[in-house]
Short mmCIF file of C-alpha atoms and ligand atoms in Angstrom, two decimals:
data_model
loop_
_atom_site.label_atom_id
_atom_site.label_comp_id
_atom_site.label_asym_id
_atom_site.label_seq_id
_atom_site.Cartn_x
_atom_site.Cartn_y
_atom_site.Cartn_z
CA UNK J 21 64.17 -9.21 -27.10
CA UNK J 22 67.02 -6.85 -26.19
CA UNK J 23 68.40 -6.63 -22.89
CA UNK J 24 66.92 -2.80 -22.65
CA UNK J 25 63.80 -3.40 -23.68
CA UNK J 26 63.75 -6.05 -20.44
CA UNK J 27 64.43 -3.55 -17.77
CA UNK J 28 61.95 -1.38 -19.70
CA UNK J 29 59.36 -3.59 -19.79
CA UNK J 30 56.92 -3.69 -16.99
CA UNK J 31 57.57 -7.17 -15.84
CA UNK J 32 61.00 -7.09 -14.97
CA UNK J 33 62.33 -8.12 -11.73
CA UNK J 34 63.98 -5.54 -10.08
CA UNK J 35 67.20 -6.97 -8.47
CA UNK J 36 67.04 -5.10 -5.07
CA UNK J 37 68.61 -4.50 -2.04
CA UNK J 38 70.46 -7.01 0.53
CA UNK J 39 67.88 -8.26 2.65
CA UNK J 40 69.39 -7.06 6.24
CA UNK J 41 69.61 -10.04 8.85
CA UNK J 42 65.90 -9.74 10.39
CA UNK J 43 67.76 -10.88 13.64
CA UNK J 44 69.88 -9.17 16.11
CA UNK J 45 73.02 -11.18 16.13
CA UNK J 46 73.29 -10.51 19.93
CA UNK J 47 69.28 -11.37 20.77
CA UNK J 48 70.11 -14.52 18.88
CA UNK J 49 73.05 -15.78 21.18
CA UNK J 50 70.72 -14.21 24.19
CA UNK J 51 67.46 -16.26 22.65
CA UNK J 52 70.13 -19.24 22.36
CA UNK J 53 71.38 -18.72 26.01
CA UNK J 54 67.59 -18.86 27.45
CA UNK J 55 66.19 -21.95 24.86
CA UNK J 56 69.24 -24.11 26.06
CA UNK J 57 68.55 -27.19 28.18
CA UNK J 58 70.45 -26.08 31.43
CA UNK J 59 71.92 -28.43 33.84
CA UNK J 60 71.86 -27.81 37.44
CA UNK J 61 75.41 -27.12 37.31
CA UNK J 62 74.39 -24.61 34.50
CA UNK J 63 72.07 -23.14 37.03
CA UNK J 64 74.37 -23.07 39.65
CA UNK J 65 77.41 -21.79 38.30
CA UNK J 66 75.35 -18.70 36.48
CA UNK J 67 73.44 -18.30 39.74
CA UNK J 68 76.14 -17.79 41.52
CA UNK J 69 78.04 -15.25 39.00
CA UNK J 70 74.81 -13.22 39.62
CA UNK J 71 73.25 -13.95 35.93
CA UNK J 72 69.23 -12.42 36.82
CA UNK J 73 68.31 -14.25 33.36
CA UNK J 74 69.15 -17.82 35.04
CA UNK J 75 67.98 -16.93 38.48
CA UNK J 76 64.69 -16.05 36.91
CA UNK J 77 64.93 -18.97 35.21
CA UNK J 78 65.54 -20.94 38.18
CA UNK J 79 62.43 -19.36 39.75
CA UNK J 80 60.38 -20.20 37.66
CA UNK J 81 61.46 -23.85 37.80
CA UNK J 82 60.79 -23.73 41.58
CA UNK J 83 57.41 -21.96 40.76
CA UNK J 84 56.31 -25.09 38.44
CA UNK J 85 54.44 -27.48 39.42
CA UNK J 86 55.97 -30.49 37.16
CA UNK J 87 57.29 -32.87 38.90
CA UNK J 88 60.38 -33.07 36.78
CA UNK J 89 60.90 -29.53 37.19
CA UNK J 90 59.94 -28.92 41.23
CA UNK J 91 63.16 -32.04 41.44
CA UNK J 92 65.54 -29.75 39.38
CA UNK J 93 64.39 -26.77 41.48
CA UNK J 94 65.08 -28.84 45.03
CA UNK J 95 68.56 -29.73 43.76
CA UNK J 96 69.31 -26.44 42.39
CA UNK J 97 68.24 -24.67 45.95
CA UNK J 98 70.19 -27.80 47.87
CA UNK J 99 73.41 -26.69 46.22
CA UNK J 100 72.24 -23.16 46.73
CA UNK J 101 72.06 -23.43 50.76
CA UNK J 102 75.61 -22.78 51.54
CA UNK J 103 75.99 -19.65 49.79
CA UNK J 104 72.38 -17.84 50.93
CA UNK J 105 71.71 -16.44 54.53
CA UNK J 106 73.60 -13.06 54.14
CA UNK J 107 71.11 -11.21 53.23
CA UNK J 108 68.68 -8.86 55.45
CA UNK J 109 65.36 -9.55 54.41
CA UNK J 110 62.63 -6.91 54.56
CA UNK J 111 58.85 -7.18 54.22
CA UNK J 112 57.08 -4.43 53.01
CA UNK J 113 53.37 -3.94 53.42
CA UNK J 114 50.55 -1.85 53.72
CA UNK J 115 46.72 -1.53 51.79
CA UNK J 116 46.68 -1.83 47.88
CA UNK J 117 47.37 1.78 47.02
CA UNK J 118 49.22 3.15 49.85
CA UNK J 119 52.46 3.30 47.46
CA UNK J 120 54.11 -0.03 48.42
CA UNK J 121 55.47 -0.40 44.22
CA UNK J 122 56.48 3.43 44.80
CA UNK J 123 58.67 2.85 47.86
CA UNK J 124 59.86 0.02 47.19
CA UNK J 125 61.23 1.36 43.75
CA UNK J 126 62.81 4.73 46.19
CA UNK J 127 64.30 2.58 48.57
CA UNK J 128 65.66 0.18 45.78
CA UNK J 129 66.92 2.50 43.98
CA UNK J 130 68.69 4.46 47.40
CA UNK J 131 70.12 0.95 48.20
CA UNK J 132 71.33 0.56 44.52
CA UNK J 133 73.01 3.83 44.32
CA UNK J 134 74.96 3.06 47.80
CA UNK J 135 76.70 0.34 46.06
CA UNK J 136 74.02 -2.72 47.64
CA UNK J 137 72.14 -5.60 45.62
CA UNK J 138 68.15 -5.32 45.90
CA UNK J 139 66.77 -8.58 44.83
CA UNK J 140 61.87 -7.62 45.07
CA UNK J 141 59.78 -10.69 45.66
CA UNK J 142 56.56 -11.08 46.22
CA UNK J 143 53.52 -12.78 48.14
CA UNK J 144 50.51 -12.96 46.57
CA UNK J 145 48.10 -15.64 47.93
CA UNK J 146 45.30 -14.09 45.50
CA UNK J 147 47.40 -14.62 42.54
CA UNK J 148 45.25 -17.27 40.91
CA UNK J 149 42.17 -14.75 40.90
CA UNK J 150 44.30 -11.43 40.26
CA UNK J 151 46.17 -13.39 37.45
CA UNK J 152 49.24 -11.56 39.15
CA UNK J 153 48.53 -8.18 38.12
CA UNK J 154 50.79 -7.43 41.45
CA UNK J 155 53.84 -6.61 39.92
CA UNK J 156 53.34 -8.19 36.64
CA UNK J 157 52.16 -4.83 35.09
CA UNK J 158 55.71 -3.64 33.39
CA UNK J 159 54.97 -0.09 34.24
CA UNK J 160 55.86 -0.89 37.92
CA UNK J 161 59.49 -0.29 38.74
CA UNK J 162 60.49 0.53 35.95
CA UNK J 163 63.52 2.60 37.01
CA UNK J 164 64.54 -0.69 39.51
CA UNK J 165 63.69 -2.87 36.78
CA UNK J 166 66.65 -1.56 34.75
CA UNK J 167 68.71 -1.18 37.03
CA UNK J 168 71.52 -4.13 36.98
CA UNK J 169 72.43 -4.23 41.13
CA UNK J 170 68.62 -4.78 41.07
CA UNK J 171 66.16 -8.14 40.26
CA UNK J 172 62.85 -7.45 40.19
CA UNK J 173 60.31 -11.09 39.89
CA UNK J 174 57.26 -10.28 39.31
CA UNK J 175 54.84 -12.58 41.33
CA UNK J 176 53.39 -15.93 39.80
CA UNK J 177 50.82 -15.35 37.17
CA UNK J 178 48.63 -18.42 38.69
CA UNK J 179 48.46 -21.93 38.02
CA UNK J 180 50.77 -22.48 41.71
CA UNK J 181 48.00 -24.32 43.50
CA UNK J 182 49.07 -23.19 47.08
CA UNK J 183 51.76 -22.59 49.10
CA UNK J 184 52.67 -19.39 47.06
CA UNK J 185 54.84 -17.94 50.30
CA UNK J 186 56.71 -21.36 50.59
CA UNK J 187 57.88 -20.73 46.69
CA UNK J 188 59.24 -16.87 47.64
CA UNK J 189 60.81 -18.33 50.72
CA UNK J 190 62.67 -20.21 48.41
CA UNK J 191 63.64 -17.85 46.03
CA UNK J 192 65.03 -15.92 48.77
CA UNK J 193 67.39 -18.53 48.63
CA UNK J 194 68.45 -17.97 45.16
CA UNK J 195 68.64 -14.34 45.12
CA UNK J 196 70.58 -15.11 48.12
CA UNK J 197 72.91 -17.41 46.38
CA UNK J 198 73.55 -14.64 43.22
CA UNK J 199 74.42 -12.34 45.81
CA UNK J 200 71.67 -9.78 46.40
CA UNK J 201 71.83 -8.67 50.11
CA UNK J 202 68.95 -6.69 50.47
CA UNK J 203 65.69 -8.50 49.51
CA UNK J 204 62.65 -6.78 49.70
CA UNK J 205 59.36 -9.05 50.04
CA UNK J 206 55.81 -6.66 49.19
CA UNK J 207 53.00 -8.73 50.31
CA UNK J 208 49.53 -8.11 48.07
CA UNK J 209 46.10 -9.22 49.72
CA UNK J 210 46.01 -8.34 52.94
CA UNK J 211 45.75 -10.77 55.95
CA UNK J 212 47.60 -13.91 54.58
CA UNK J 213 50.11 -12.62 53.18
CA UNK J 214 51.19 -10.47 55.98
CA UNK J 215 51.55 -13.46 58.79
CA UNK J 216 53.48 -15.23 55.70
CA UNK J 217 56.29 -12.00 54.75
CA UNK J 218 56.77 -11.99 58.74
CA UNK J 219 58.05 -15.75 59.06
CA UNK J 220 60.52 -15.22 56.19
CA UNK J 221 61.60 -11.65 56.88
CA UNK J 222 63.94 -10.29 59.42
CA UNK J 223 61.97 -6.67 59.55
CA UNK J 224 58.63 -5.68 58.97
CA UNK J 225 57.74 -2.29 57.24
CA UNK J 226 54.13 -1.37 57.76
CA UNK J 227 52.91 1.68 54.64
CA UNK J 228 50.13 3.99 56.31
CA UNK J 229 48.37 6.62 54.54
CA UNK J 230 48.11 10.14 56.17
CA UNK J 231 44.91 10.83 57.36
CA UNK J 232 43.50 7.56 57.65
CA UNK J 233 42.19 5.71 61.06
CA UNK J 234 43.31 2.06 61.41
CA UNK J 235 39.59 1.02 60.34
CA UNK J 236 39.97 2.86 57.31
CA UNK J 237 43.30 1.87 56.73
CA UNK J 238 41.55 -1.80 56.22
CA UNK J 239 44.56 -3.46 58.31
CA UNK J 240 43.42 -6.07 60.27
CA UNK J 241 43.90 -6.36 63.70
CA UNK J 242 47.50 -8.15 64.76
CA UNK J 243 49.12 -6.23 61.79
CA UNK J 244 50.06 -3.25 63.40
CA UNK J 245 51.63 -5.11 65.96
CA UNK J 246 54.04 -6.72 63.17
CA UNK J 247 55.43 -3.71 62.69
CA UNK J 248 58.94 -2.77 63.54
CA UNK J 249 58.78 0.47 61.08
CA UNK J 250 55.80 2.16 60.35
CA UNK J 251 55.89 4.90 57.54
CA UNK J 252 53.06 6.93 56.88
CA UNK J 253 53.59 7.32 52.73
CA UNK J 254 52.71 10.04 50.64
CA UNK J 255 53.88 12.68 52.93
CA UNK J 256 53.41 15.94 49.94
CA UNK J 257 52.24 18.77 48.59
CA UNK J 258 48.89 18.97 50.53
CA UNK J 259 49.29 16.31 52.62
CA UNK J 260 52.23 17.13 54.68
CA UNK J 261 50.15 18.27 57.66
CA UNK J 262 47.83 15.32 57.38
CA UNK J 263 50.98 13.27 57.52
CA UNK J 264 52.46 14.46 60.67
CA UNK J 265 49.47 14.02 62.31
CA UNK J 266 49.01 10.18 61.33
CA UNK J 267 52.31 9.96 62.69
CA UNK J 268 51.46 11.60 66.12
CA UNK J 269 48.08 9.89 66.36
CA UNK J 270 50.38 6.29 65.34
CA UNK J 271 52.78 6.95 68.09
CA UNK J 272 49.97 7.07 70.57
CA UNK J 273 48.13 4.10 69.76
CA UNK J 274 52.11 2.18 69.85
CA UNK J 275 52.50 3.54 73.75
CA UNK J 276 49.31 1.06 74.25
CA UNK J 277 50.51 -1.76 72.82
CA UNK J 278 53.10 -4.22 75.31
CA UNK J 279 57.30 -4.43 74.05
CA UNK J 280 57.62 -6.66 71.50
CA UNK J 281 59.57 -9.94 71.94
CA UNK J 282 62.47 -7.92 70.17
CA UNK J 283 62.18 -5.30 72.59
CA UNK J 284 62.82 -2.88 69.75
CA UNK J 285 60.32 0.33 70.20
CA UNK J 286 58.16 0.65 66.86
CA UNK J 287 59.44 3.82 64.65
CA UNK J 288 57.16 6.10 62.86
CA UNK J 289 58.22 7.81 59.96
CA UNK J 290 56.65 10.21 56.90
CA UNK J 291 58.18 9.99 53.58
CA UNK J 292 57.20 11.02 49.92
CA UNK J 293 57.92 7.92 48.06
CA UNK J 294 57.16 9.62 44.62
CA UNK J 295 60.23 13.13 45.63
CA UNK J 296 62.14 9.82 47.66
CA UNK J 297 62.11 12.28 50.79
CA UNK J 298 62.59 10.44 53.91
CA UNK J 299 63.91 7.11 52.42
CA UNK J 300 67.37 8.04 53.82
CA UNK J 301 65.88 8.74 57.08
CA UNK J 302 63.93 5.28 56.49
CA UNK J 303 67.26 3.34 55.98
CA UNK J 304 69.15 4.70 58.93
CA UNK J 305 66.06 3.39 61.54
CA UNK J 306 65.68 0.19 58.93
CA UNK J 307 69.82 -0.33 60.41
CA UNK J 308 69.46 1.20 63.61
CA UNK J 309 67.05 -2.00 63.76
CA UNK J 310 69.28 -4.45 62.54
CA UNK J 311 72.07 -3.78 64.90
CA UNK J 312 69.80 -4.15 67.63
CA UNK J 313 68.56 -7.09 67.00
CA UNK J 314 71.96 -8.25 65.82
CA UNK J 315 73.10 -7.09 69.32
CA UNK J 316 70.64 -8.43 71.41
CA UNK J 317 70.74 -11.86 69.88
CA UNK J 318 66.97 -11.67 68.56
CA UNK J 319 67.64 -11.26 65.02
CA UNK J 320 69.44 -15.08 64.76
CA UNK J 321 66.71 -16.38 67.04
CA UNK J 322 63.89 -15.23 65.21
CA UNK J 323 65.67 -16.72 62.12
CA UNK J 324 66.20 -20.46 64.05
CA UNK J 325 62.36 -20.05 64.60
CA UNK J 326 62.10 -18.97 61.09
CA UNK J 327 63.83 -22.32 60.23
CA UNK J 328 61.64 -24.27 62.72
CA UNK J 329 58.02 -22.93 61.07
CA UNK J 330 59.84 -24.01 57.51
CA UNK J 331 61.01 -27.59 58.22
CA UNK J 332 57.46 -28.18 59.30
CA UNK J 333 55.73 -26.21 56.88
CA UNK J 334 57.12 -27.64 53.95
CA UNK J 335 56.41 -31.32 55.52
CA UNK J 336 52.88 -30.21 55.63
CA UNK J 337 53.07 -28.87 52.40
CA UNK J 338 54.16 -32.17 51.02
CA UNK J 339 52.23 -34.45 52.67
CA UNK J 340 49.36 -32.42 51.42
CA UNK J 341 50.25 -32.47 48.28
CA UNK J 342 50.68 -36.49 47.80
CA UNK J 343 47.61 -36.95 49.46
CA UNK J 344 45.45 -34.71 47.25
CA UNK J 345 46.97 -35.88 43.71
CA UNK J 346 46.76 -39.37 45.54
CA UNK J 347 44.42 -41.29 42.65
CA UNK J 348 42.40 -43.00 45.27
CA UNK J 349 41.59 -40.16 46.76
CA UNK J 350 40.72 -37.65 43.92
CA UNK J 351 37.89 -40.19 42.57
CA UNK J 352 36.29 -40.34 45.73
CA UNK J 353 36.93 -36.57 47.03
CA UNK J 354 33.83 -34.71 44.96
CA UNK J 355 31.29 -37.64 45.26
CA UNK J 356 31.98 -37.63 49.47
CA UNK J 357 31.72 -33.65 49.37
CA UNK J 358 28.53 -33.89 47.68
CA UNK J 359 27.30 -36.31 50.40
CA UNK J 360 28.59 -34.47 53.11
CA UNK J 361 26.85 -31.21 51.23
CA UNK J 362 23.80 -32.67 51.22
CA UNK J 363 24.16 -33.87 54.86
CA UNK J 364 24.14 -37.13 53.73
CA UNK J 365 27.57 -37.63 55.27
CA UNK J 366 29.13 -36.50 58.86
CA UNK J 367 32.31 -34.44 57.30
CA UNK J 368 34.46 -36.50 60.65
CA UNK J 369 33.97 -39.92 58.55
CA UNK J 370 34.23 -39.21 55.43
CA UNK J 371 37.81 -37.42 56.41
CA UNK J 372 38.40 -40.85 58.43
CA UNK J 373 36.85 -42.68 55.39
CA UNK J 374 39.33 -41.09 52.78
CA UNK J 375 42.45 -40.93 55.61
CA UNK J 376 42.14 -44.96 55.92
CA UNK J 377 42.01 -45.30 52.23
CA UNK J 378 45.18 -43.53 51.85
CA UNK J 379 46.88 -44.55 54.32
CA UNK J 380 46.05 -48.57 54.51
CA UNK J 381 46.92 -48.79 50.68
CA UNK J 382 50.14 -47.78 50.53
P1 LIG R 429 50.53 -0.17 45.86
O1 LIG R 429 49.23 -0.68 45.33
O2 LIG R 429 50.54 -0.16 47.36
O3 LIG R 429 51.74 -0.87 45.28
O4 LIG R 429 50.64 1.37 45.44
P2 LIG R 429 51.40 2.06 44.21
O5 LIG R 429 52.86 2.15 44.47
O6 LIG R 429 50.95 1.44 42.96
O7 LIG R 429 50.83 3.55 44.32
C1 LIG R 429 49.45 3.85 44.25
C2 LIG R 429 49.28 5.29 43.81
O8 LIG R 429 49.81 6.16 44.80
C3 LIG R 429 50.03 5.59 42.51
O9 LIG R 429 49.24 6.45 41.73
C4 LIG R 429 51.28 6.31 43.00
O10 LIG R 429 51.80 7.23 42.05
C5 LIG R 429 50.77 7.04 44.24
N1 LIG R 429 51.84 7.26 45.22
C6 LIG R 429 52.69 6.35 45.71
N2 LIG R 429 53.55 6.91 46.56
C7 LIG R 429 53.25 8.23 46.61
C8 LIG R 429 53.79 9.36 47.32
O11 LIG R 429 54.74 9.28 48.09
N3 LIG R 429 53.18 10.57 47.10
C9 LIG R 429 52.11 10.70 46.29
N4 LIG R 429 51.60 11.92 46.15
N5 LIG R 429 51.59 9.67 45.60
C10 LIG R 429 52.14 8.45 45.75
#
């Protein structure tokens, strides 16, 4: 058989083209970057140059719940400590729908474009049930998202088994630590999370919808008086009108309600959080606040308290923890609820029951 006839016949094999390298050379070294074992001075060091592929990294260690991990986390935040504090923390709240993703991503994106470093965290107590839609959906802040003076973490996608707001508070640290001085904390459910963004924050930002009483605004009682900025969202097109008057109608109910221990008079604002009008407005009052508080001496003693409610939260926290994954105690825990459902058991001695166990065998 002649070489022609070969490449004639239908069984040859053509020779073809190059196969081109099915991997990006640069995703590689990235993919090699984020498999690699890191150390905590890996963590540290990366932290601290601002890398937002480590620091989510390092979230997520502090978001575990490995043992292992949560020690790696603890030493990573340790070393963390003396570079976090600088920041001014803001909590941003309001009912599911009244724009919070939308504002945020406005004011993020104001603060970006003035040179600043917006680190978005967030508190989501339901997470476990919601499997973290809050934030988790990409389509969210997108514009922030890809923006590098901003670090957007989207909230734990369950599996945390509590103490979701004590894991944020700690991140704060981190974001802190890589040099983000504005971090914005959106709460999701409402009533927890609130009373939680407030003892880690150093100003609260209440969303309001125009047109809508307090009852049908869903906020609970208590949360109005959180706020140090109120912003009734949405503020366009047809709504304009509706919008002033939520803010009138706001204002009144405020002259009811006694000074807060800041002595800083609530603001009301409008804004359109989709056109970004009023979010300049929004960031002059959000510093008109800080320098008040700065000057009167509040805004450091609300942080010492801050402090105070963490030291003994996190010993709570703790001691919760061991006694609950305690061995003794999780082979007894169902079979004394059942009792004690079945009012077979008075709940006061069982609790004293399991309390002795743990505490006489250690
Ligand atoms: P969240 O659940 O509080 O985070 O609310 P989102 O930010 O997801 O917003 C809920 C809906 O309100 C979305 O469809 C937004 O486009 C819309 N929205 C948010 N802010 C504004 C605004 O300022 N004006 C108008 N017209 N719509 C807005």
């Amino acid at each position: 058989m002649t070489n022609t006839n070969h490449i004639n016949s239908a069984l040859h094999i053509s020779k073809g083209v190059k196969r081109p390298n099915s991997i990006n050379p640069e995703a590689a070294e990235k993919y090699k970057r984020e498999k690699k074992i890191l150390t905590v001075q890996d963590y540290i060091k990366n932290i601290k140059n601002g890398d937002r592929i480590i620091l989510s990294k390092a979230i997520t260690l502090i978001e575990s719940s490995l043992p292992e991990q949560q020690q790696l986390a603890q030493k990573v935040i340790k070393k963390c400590l003396s570079c976090s504090g600088n920041s001014f923390r803001i909590a941003v709240t309001g009912v599911p729908g009244v724009g919070k993703s939308t504002f945020i991503e406005a004011l993020g994106k104001f603060l970006t474009n003035k040179g600043e470093k917006v680190a978005v965290l967030a508190i989501d107590p339901t997470s476990k049930k919601s499997k973290g839609s809050i934030l988790g959906d990409k389509t969210r802040m997108e514009r922030l998202a890809a923006d590098p003076n901003a670090f957007i973490r989207p909230s734990p996608s369950g599996g945390i088994s509590g103490g979701v707001a004590g894991k944020t508070r700690e991140s704060i640290v981190l974001c802190e630590a890589a040099g983000f001085n504005i971090i914005l904390i959106e709460t999701v459910g409402v009533g927890q999370s609130e009373t939680a963004a407030h003892s880690m924050t150093d100003l609260f930002l209440l969303l309001l919808l125009p047109g809508a009483g307090d009852e049908l605004q869903g906020l609970k009682r208590g949360i109005m008086e959180m706020a140090d900025i109120a912003v009734i969202n949405k503020a366009d097109g047809n709504n304009i009108k509706k919008a002033e008057l939520a803010k009138r109608d706001c204002e009144n109910a405020l002259q009811f309600y006694p000074l807060p221990e800041s002595g800083w008079k609530t603001k009301v604002n409008t804004c359109s959080s989709i056109s970004a009008c009023g979010i300049g407005e929004i960031w002059n009052e959000i510093n008109d606040y800080c320098n008040f508080t700065k000057t009167n001496n509040f805004f450091a003693q609300k942080r010492s308290l801050q402090s105070k409610y963490w030291f003994y939260e996190t010993i709570n926290k703790a001691l919760e923890d061991r006694f609950y994954q305690h061995q003794q105690i999780t082979s007894r825990l169902k079979q004394l609820e059942t009792e004690i459902l079945k009012g077979k058991l008075h709940p006061f001695i069982a609790a004293q029951n399991l309390l002795d166990r743990y505490f006489h065998n250690k």
